[in-house]
Amino acid sequence: MNDPSLTLLISAEEIRKKVRELAQSIRNAYRGEELVLVSVLKGSVVFLVDLMRELDLDIEIGFLYLSSYLGETTPQTRVQHYILPFPKIEGRHVLIVEDILDTGASLLYAWQHCAEMKPQSLKTCVLVVKEGGAVGIFPRVDFQGFVIPRVFVVGYGLDFHEKYRHLPYVARLETPSE
Ligand code: 5GP
Ligand code: MG
């Protein structure tokens, strides 16, 4: 890592191991069932792609394009929803796949959007949960990866002004205002 504004928080190897563990828990929970994975764009796409290849289940994928950061490092609680085609999830098992949980506004939005379509079951899988985030907003994470301090991170799908998504690890970004 040769960008001085980045500090490694979660290595690529740690992520690989965690994704395998999460996939195993999900496989056990849905064994013999058909599952719809709903990925929240754009941040969760790297996680989705790694996770789905470890699942060995009958799956379909769907996407929700939500935005709440508007390019900045401070979360906005107003969620913007860009409409995309969405799978029919009524009566099906649905698992929302999210990269990171901060205020919980995005996951709450995704949850309510899916719940309205009356799935048979609705659960959440979040790779990174920020300590003390989402308190009282969205406490329910069924499959949880890492817990990190409340700092702004990039990599493994997460961006800053669309940069850094391709990094195979998660790093803290020192922003100019810090
Ligand atoms: P929320 O505050 O609604 O829980 O999180 C909103 C969304 O903002 C997340 O799904 C994620 O895409 C993005 N987000 C939250 N925390 C961070 C962060 O530390 N870094 C980056 N790049 N995105 C984040
Ligand atoms: Mg996200």
PDB file of C-alpha atoms and ligand atoms in Angstrom:
ATOM      1  CA  MET A   1       0.000   0.000   0.000  1.00  0.00           C
ATOM      2  CA  ASN A   2       1.809   3.147  -1.134  1.00  0.00           C
ATOM      3  CA  ASP A   3      -0.922   5.772  -0.736  1.00  0.00           C
ATOM      4  CA  PRO A   4      -0.018   7.795   2.386  1.00  0.00           C
ATOM      5  CA  SER A   5      -3.656   8.669   3.096  1.00  0.00           C
ATOM      6  CA  LEU A   6      -4.516   4.957   3.590  1.00  0.00           C
ATOM      7  CA  THR A   7      -4.036   2.819   6.714  1.00  0.00           C
ATOM      8  CA  LEU A   8      -4.755  -0.904   6.407  1.00  0.00           C
ATOM      9  CA  LEU A   9      -7.664  -2.061   8.596  1.00  0.00           C
ATOM     10  CA  ILE A  10      -8.696  -5.444   7.152  1.00  0.00           C
ATOM     11  CA  SER A  11      -6.352  -7.414   4.901  1.00  0.00           C
ATOM     12  CA  ALA A  12      -7.370  -9.268   1.736  1.00  0.00           C
ATOM     13  CA  GLU A  13      -6.617 -12.580   3.470  1.00  0.00           C
ATOM     14  CA  GLU A  14      -8.795 -11.702   6.472  1.00  0.00           C
ATOM     15  CA  ILE A  15     -11.620 -10.778   4.089  1.00  0.00           C
ATOM     16  CA  ARG A  16     -11.266 -14.055   2.166  1.00  0.00           C
ATOM     17  CA  LYS A  17     -11.457 -16.055   5.398  1.00  0.00           C
ATOM     18  CA  LYS A  18     -14.466 -14.088   6.680  1.00  0.00           C
ATOM     19  CA  VAL A  19     -16.355 -14.413   3.389  1.00  0.00           C
ATOM     20  CA  ARG A  20     -15.860 -18.204   3.524  1.00  0.00           C
ATOM     21  CA  GLU A  21     -17.163 -18.302   7.125  1.00  0.00           C
ATOM     22  CA  LEU A  22     -20.185 -16.157   6.289  1.00  0.00           C
ATOM     23  CA  ALA A  23     -20.930 -18.307   3.236  1.00  0.00           C
ATOM     24  CA  GLN A  24     -20.840 -21.431   5.373  1.00  0.00           C
ATOM     25  CA  SER A  25     -23.341 -19.953   7.862  1.00  0.00           C
ATOM     26  CA  ILE A  26     -25.610 -18.859   5.004  1.00  0.00           C
ATOM     27  CA  ARG A  27     -25.335 -22.283   3.328  1.00  0.00           C
ATOM     28  CA  ASN A  28     -26.352 -23.961   6.570  1.00  0.00           C
ATOM     29  CA  ALA A  29     -29.258 -21.578   7.118  1.00  0.00           C
ATOM     30  CA  TYR A  30     -30.743 -22.021   3.623  1.00  0.00           C
ATOM     31  CA  ARG A  31     -29.778 -25.601   2.783  1.00  0.00           C
ATOM     32  CA  GLY A  32     -32.182 -27.031   0.176  1.00  0.00           C
ATOM     33  CA  GLU A  33     -33.904 -23.669  -0.357  1.00  0.00           C
ATOM     34  CA  GLU A  34     -33.851 -21.211  -3.214  1.00  0.00           C
ATOM     35  CA  LEU A  35     -32.440 -17.807  -2.209  1.00  0.00           C
ATOM     36  CA  VAL A  36     -32.557 -14.313  -3.698  1.00  0.00           C
ATOM     37  CA  LEU A  37     -29.495 -12.200  -2.865  1.00  0.00           C
ATOM     38  CA  VAL A  38     -30.245  -8.477  -2.991  1.00  0.00           C
ATOM     39  CA  SER A  39     -27.074  -6.454  -3.316  1.00  0.00           C
ATOM     40  CA  VAL A  40     -26.996  -2.751  -2.517  1.00  0.00           C
ATOM     41  CA  LEU A  41     -25.060  -0.935  -5.252  1.00  0.00           C
ATOM     42  CA  LYS A  42     -22.465   0.098  -5.781  1.00  0.00           C
ATOM     43  CA  GLY A  43     -20.442  -0.691  -2.652  1.00  0.00           C
ATOM     44  CA  SER A  44     -21.631  -4.272  -2.053  1.00  0.00           C
ATOM     45  CA  VAL A  45     -20.879  -5.619  -5.488  1.00  0.00           C
ATOM     46  CA  VAL A  46     -17.376  -6.916  -4.707  1.00  0.00           C
ATOM     47  CA  PHE A  47     -18.639  -8.632  -1.560  1.00  0.00           C
ATOM     48  CA  LEU A  48     -21.626 -10.112  -3.455  1.00  0.00           C
ATOM     49  CA  VAL A  49     -19.432 -11.572  -6.173  1.00  0.00           C
ATOM     50  CA  ASP A  50     -17.067 -13.213  -3.677  1.00  0.00           C
ATOM     51  CA  LEU A  51     -19.872 -14.415  -1.408  1.00  0.00           C
ATOM     52  CA  MET A  52     -22.092 -15.925  -4.105  1.00  0.00           C
ATOM     53  CA  ARG A  53     -19.254 -18.039  -5.475  1.00  0.00           C
ATOM     54  CA  GLU A  54     -18.850 -19.680  -2.061  1.00  0.00           C
ATOM     55  CA  LEU A  55     -22.549 -20.390  -1.519  1.00  0.00           C
ATOM     56  CA  ASP A  56     -23.293 -23.548  -3.482  1.00  0.00           C
ATOM     57  CA  LEU A  57     -27.050 -22.821  -3.281  1.00  0.00           C
ATOM     58  CA  ASP A  58     -29.759 -22.249  -5.872  1.00  0.00           C
ATOM     59  CA  ILE A  59     -29.571 -18.444  -6.037  1.00  0.00           C
ATOM     60  CA  GLU A  60     -30.850 -15.476  -7.995  1.00  0.00           C
ATOM     61  CA  ILE A  61     -29.362 -12.000  -7.635  1.00  0.00           C
ATOM     62  CA  GLY A  62     -31.011  -8.598  -7.693  1.00  0.00           C
ATOM     63  CA  PHE A  63     -29.762  -5.060  -7.208  1.00  0.00           C
ATOM     64  CA  LEU A  64     -30.923  -1.958  -5.403  1.00  0.00           C
ATOM     65  CA  TYR A  65     -29.064   1.205  -6.313  1.00  0.00           C
ATOM     66  CA  LEU A  66     -29.040   3.416  -3.240  1.00  0.00           C
ATOM     67  CA  SER A  67     -26.870   6.394  -2.423  1.00  0.00           C
ATOM     68  CA  SER A  68     -26.554   8.287   0.819  1.00  0.00           C
ATOM     69  CA  TYR A  69     -23.017   9.639   0.941  1.00  0.00           C
ATOM     70  CA  LEU A  70     -23.231  11.882  -2.136  1.00  0.00           C
ATOM     71  CA  GLY A  71     -19.470  11.642  -2.555  1.00  0.00           C
ATOM     72  CA  GLU A  72     -18.613  12.863   0.922  1.00  0.00           C
ATOM     73  CA  THR A  73     -17.249  11.128   4.016  1.00  0.00           C
ATOM     74  CA  THR A  74     -20.085  12.153   6.322  1.00  0.00           C
ATOM     75  CA  PRO A  75     -23.243  10.049   6.062  1.00  0.00           C
ATOM     76  CA  GLN A  76     -26.497  11.608   4.932  1.00  0.00           C
ATOM     77  CA  THR A  77     -29.589   9.990   6.352  1.00  0.00           C
ATOM     78  CA  ARG A  78     -31.627  10.811   3.246  1.00  0.00           C
ATOM     79  CA  VAL A  79     -31.345   7.806   0.936  1.00  0.00           C
ATOM     80  CA  GLN A  80     -31.517   8.295  -2.825  1.00  0.00           C
ATOM     81  CA  HIS A  81     -32.993   5.333  -4.764  1.00  0.00           C
ATOM     82  CA  TYR A  82     -32.167   4.989  -8.481  1.00  0.00           C
ATOM     83  CA  ILE A  83     -34.745   2.577  -9.901  1.00  0.00           C
ATOM     84  CA  LEU A  84     -33.481  -0.612 -11.599  1.00  0.00           C
ATOM     85  CA  PRO A  85     -35.373  -3.745 -12.668  1.00  0.00           C
ATOM     86  CA  PHE A  86     -35.898  -5.883  -9.570  1.00  0.00           C
ATOM     87  CA  PRO A  87     -36.630  -9.624  -9.206  1.00  0.00           C
ATOM     88  CA  LYS A  88     -40.061 -10.837  -8.073  1.00  0.00           C
ATOM     89  CA  ILE A  89     -39.389 -11.724  -4.445  1.00  0.00           C
ATOM     90  CA  GLU A  90     -42.911 -12.361  -3.166  1.00  0.00           C
ATOM     91  CA  GLY A  91     -43.002 -15.656  -1.266  1.00  0.00           C
ATOM     92  CA  ARG A  92     -39.249 -16.223  -1.629  1.00  0.00           C
ATOM     93  CA  HIS A  93     -36.313 -16.272   0.771  1.00  0.00           C
ATOM     94  CA  VAL A  94     -34.392 -13.008   0.464  1.00  0.00           C
ATOM     95  CA  LEU A  95     -31.016 -12.043   1.874  1.00  0.00           C
ATOM     96  CA  ILE A  96     -29.891  -8.408   1.608  1.00  0.00           C
ATOM     97  CA  VAL A  97     -26.123  -8.195   1.046  1.00  0.00           C
ATOM     98  CA  GLU A  98     -24.599  -4.939   2.279  1.00  0.00           C
ATOM     99  CA  ASP A  99     -20.978  -3.811   2.372  1.00  0.00           C
ATOM    100  CA  ILE A 100     -21.026  -1.631   5.472  1.00  0.00           C
ATOM    101  CA  LEU A 101     -23.432  -0.480   8.155  1.00  0.00           C
ATOM    102  CA  ASP A 102     -22.957   3.029   9.479  1.00  0.00           C
ATOM    103  CA  THR A 103     -26.111   5.002  10.373  1.00  0.00           C
ATOM    104  CA  GLY A 104     -28.308   2.117   9.196  1.00  0.00           C
ATOM    105  CA  ALA A 105     -30.375   4.359   6.906  1.00  0.00           C
ATOM    106  CA  SER A 106     -29.492   2.411   3.735  1.00  0.00           C
ATOM    107  CA  LEU A 107     -30.156  -0.999   5.208  1.00  0.00           C
ATOM    108  CA  LEU A 108     -33.426   0.207   6.706  1.00  0.00           C
ATOM    109  CA  TYR A 109     -34.455   1.542   3.290  1.00  0.00           C
ATOM    110  CA  ALA A 110     -33.490  -1.730   1.558  1.00  0.00           C
ATOM    111  CA  TRP A 111     -35.266  -3.745   4.247  1.00  0.00           C
ATOM    112  CA  GLN A 112     -38.511  -1.788   3.941  1.00  0.00           C
ATOM    113  CA  HIS A 113     -38.378  -1.891   0.138  1.00  0.00           C
ATOM    114  CA  CYS A 114     -38.053  -5.702   0.162  1.00  0.00           C
ATOM    115  CA  ALA A 115     -40.508  -6.249   3.042  1.00  0.00           C
ATOM    116  CA  GLU A 116     -43.254  -4.470   1.081  1.00  0.00           C
ATOM    117  CA  MET A 117     -43.023  -7.221  -1.563  1.00  0.00           C
ATOM    118  CA  LYS A 118     -43.884  -9.886   1.012  1.00  0.00           C
ATOM    119  CA  PRO A 119     -40.949 -12.287   0.781  1.00  0.00           C
ATOM    120  CA  GLN A 120     -41.233 -15.597   2.644  1.00  0.00           C
ATOM    121  CA  SER A 121     -38.248 -14.558   4.768  1.00  0.00           C
ATOM    122  CA  LEU A 122     -35.997 -11.506   4.850  1.00  0.00           C
ATOM    123  CA  LYS A 123     -32.538 -11.427   6.406  1.00  0.00           C
ATOM    124  CA  THR A 124     -29.420  -9.292   6.187  1.00  0.00           C
ATOM    125  CA  CYS A 125     -25.732  -9.996   5.683  1.00  0.00           C
ATOM    126  CA  VAL A 126     -23.282  -7.150   6.321  1.00  0.00           C
ATOM    127  CA  LEU A 127     -19.528  -7.446   5.869  1.00  0.00           C
ATOM    128  CA  VAL A 128     -18.470  -4.477   8.010  1.00  0.00           C
ATOM    129  CA  VAL A 129     -20.413  -2.972  10.909  1.00  0.00           C
ATOM    130  CA  LYS A 130     -19.258   0.296  12.454  1.00  0.00           C
ATOM    131  CA  GLU A 131     -19.082   0.252  16.238  1.00  0.00           C
ATOM    132  CA  GLY A 132     -21.922   2.259  17.763  1.00  0.00           C
ATOM    133  CA  GLY A 133     -23.480   2.851  14.338  1.00  0.00           C
ATOM    134  CA  ALA A 134     -27.133   2.150  13.509  1.00  0.00           C
ATOM    135  CA  VAL A 135     -28.096   2.270  17.168  1.00  0.00           C
ATOM    136  CA  GLY A 136     -31.867   2.403  17.315  1.00  0.00           C
ATOM    137  CA  ILE A 137     -32.171   2.563  13.536  1.00  0.00           C
ATOM    138  CA  PHE A 138     -31.341  -0.845  12.174  1.00  0.00           C
ATOM    139  CA  PRO A 139     -30.072  -3.215  14.864  1.00  0.00           C
ATOM    140  CA  ARG A 140     -30.786  -6.441  12.987  1.00  0.00           C
ATOM    141  CA  VAL A 141     -27.856  -8.036  11.189  1.00  0.00           C
ATOM    142  CA  ASP A 142     -28.316 -11.777  10.732  1.00  0.00           C
ATOM    143  CA  PHE A 143     -24.899 -12.547   9.219  1.00  0.00           C
ATOM    144  CA  GLN A 144     -22.176 -10.133  10.332  1.00  0.00           C
ATOM    145  CA  GLY A 145     -18.534  -9.968   9.281  1.00  0.00           C
ATOM    146  CA  PHE A 146     -16.223  -7.434  10.924  1.00  0.00           C
ATOM    147  CA  VAL A 147     -16.761  -4.712  13.501  1.00  0.00           C
ATOM    148  CA  ILE A 148     -14.616  -1.592  13.014  1.00  0.00           C
ATOM    149  CA  PRO A 149     -14.356   1.817  14.723  1.00  0.00           C
ATOM    150  CA  ARG A 150     -16.452   4.674  13.315  1.00  0.00           C
ATOM    151  CA  VAL A 151     -13.903   5.858  10.759  1.00  0.00           C
ATOM    152  CA  PHE A 152     -14.278   6.363   7.012  1.00  0.00           C
ATOM    153  CA  VAL A 153     -12.961   3.385   5.067  1.00  0.00           C
ATOM    154  CA  VAL A 154     -12.362   2.540   1.421  1.00  0.00           C
ATOM    155  CA  GLY A 155     -11.551  -0.554  -0.623  1.00  0.00           C
ATOM    156  CA  TYR A 156     -13.278  -3.881  -1.325  1.00  0.00           C
ATOM    157  CA  GLY A 157     -16.084  -2.031  -3.122  1.00  0.00           C
ATOM    158  CA  LEU A 158     -16.112   1.090  -0.929  1.00  0.00           C
ATOM    159  CA  ASP A 159     -15.173   4.373  -2.551  1.00  0.00           C
ATOM    160  CA  PHE A 160     -14.276   7.975  -1.981  1.00  0.00           C
ATOM    161  CA  HIS A 161     -15.462   9.999  -4.996  1.00  0.00           C
ATOM    162  CA  GLU A 162     -15.578   6.693  -6.931  1.00  0.00           C
ATOM    163  CA  LYS A 163     -11.898   5.936  -6.198  1.00  0.00           C
ATOM    164  CA  TYR A 164     -10.431   2.954  -4.304  1.00  0.00           C
ATOM    165  CA  ARG A 165     -13.273   0.458  -4.971  1.00  0.00           C
ATOM    166  CA  HIS A 166     -10.889  -2.012  -6.601  1.00  0.00           C
ATOM    167  CA  LEU A 167      -8.565  -2.392  -3.603  1.00  0.00           C
ATOM    168  CA  PRO A 168      -8.626  -5.992  -2.313  1.00  0.00           C
ATOM    169  CA  TYR A 169      -8.418  -4.817   1.325  1.00  0.00           C
ATOM    170  CA  VAL A 170     -10.264  -2.314   3.544  1.00  0.00           C
ATOM    171  CA  ALA A 171      -8.273   0.738   4.632  1.00  0.00           C
ATOM    172  CA  ARG A 172      -8.952   3.838   6.654  1.00  0.00           C
ATOM    173  CA  LEU A 173      -8.843   6.994   4.548  1.00  0.00           C
ATOM    174  CA  GLU A 174      -7.451  10.125   6.159  1.00  0.00           C
ATOM    175  CA  THR A 175      -9.544  12.849   4.583  1.00  0.00           C
ATOM    176  CA  PRO A 176      -8.236  16.404   4.123  1.00  0.00           C
ATOM    177  CA  SER A 177     -10.542  17.710   6.892  1.00  0.00           C
ATOM    178  CA  GLU A 178      -8.953  15.343   9.499  1.00  0.00           C
TER     179      GLU A 178
HETATM  180  P1  5GP B   1     -25.529   3.922   6.318  1.00  0.00           P
HETATM  181  O1  5GP B   1     -25.057   5.177   7.000  1.00  0.00           O
HETATM  182  O2  5GP B   1     -26.842   4.140   5.643  1.00  0.00           O
HETATM  183  O3  5GP B   1     -25.547   2.745   7.269  1.00  0.00           O
HETATM  184  O4  5GP B   1     -24.462   3.592   5.225  1.00  0.00           O
HETATM  185  C1  5GP B   1     -24.723   4.071   3.963  1.00  0.00           C
HETATM  186  C2  5GP B   1     -23.860   3.555   2.885  1.00  0.00           C
HETATM  187  O5  5GP B   1     -22.786   4.437   2.873  1.00  0.00           O
HETATM  188  C3  5GP B   1     -23.261   2.174   3.000  1.00  0.00           C
HETATM  189  O6  5GP B   1     -24.027   1.204   2.420  1.00  0.00           O
HETATM  190  C4  5GP B   1     -21.976   2.366   2.233  1.00  0.00           C
HETATM  191  O7  5GP B   1     -22.197   2.161   0.868  1.00  0.00           O
HETATM  192  C5  5GP B   1     -21.644   3.789   2.539  1.00  0.00           C
HETATM  193  N1  5GP B   1     -20.702   3.882   3.675  1.00  0.00           N
HETATM  194  C6  5GP B   1     -20.925   3.827   5.003  1.00  0.00           C
HETATM  195  N2  5GP B   1     -19.783   3.957   5.690  1.00  0.00           N
HETATM  196  C7  5GP B   1     -18.796   4.092   4.750  1.00  0.00           C
HETATM  197  C8  5GP B   1     -17.394   4.242   4.810  1.00  0.00           C
HETATM  198  O8  5GP B   1     -16.751   4.268   5.859  1.00  0.00           O
HETATM  199  N3  5GP B   1     -16.750   4.348   3.609  1.00  0.00           N
HETATM  200  C9  5GP B   1     -17.387   4.326   2.407  1.00  0.00           C
HETATM  201  N4  5GP B   1     -16.662   4.430   1.321  1.00  0.00           N
HETATM  202  N5  5GP B   1     -18.717   4.164   2.317  1.00  0.00           N
HETATM  203  C10 5GP B   1     -19.408   4.043   3.474  1.00  0.00           C
HETATM  204 MG    MG B   2     -23.712   0.030   0.735  1.00  0.00          MG
END
